[in-house]
PDB file of C-alpha atoms in Angstrom:
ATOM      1  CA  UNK A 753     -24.883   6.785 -30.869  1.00  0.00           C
ATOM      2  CA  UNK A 754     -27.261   5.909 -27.922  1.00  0.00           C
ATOM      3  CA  UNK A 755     -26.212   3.476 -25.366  1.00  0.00           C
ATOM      4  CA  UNK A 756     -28.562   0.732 -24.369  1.00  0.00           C
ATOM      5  CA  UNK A 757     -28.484  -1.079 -20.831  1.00  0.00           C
ATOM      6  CA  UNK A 758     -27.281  -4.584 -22.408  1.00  0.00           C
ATOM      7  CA  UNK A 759     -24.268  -2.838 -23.648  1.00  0.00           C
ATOM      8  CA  UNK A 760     -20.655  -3.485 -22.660  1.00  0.00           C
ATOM      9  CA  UNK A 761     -20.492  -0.237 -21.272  1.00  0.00           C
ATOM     10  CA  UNK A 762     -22.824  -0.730 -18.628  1.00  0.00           C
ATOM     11  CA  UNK A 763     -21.528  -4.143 -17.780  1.00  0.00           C
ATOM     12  CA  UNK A 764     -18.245  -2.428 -16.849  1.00  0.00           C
ATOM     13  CA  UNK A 765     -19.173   0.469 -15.143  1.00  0.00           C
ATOM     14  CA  UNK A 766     -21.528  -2.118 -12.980  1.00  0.00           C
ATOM     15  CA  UNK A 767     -18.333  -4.306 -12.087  1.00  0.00           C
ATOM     16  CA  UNK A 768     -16.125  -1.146 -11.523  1.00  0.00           C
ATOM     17  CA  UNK A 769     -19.143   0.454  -8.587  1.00  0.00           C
ATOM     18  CA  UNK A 770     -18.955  -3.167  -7.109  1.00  0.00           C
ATOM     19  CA  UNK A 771     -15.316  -3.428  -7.345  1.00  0.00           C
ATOM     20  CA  UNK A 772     -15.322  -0.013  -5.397  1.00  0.00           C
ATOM     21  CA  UNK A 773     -17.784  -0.503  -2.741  1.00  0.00           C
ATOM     22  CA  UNK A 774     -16.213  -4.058  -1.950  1.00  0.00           C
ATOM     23  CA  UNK A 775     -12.968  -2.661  -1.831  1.00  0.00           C
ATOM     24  CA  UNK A 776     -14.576   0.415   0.780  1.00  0.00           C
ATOM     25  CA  UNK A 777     -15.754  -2.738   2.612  1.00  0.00           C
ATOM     26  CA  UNK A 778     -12.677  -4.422   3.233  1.00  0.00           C
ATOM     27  CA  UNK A 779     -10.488  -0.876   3.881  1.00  0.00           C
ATOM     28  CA  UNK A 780     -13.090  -0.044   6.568  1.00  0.00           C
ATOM     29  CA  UNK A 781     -12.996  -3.555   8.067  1.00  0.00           C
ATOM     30  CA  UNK A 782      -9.407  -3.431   7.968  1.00  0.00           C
ATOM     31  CA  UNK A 783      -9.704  -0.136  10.510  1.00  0.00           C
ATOM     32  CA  UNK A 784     -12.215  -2.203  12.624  1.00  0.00           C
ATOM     33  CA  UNK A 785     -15.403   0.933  11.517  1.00  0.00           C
ATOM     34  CA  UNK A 786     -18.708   0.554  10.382  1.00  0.00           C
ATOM     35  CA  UNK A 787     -20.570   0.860   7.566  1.00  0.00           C
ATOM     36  CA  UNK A 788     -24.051   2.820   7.182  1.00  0.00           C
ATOM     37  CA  UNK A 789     -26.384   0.721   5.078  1.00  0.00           C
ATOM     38  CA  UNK A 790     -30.132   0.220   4.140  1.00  0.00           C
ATOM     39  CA  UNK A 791     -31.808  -2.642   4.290  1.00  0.00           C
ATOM     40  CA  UNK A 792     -35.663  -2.857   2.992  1.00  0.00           C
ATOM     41  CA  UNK A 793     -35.597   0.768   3.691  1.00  0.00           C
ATOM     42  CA  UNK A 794     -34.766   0.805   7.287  1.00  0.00           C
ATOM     43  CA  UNK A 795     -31.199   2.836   8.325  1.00  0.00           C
ATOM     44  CA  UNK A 796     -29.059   0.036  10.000  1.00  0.00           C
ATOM     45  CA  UNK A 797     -24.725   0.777  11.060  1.00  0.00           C
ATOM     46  CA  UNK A 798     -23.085  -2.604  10.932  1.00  0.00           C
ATOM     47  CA  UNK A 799     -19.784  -3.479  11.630  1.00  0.00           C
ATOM     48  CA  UNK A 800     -17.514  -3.405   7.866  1.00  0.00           C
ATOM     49  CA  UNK A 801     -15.935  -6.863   9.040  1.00  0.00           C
ATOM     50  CA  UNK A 802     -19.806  -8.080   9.585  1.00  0.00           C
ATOM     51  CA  UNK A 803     -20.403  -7.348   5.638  1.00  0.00           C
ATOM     52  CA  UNK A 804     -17.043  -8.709   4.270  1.00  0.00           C
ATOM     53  CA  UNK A 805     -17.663 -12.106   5.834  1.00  0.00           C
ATOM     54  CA  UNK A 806     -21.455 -11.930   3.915  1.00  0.00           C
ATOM     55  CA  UNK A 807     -19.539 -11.464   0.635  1.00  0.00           C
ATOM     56  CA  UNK A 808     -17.417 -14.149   1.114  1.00  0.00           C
ATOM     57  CA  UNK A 809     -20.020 -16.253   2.134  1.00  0.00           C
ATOM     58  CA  UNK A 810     -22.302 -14.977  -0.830  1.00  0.00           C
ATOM     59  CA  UNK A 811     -19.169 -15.529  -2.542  1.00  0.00           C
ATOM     60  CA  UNK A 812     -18.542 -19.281  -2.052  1.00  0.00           C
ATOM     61  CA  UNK A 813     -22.492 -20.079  -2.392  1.00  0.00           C
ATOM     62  CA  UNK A 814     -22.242 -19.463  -5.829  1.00  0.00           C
ATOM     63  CA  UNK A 815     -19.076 -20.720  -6.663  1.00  0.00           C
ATOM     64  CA  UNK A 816     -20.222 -23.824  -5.398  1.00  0.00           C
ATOM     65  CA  UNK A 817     -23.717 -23.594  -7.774  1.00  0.00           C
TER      66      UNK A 817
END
């Protein structure tokens, strides 16, 4: 049995990376560090707390939509 993208599979695995990474996020913000991230291909360290406040931001946007 091959899976394909559009399966449920995928959809999970998808929310349980994001689930993780958020929750790396908000444990490193907690501990006032910084986070190593790319951005159009450029190598950029940002403070965790500066990215948690962009997902909640993110996150209201499209609540509101």
């Amino acid at each position: 049995m091959a899976l394909k993208p559009d399966d449920d599979f995928y959809a999970k695995v998808e929310y349980g990376l994001k689930l993780a990474i958020q929750r790396l996020y908000e444990q490193k913000a907690a501990n006032n560090e910084t986070a190593v991230i790319s951005v159009n291909g450029e190598i950029k360290v940002v403070s965790a707390r500066e990215i948690v406040e962009q997902q909640k931001r993110e996150a209201l946007l499209t609540q509101k939509k």
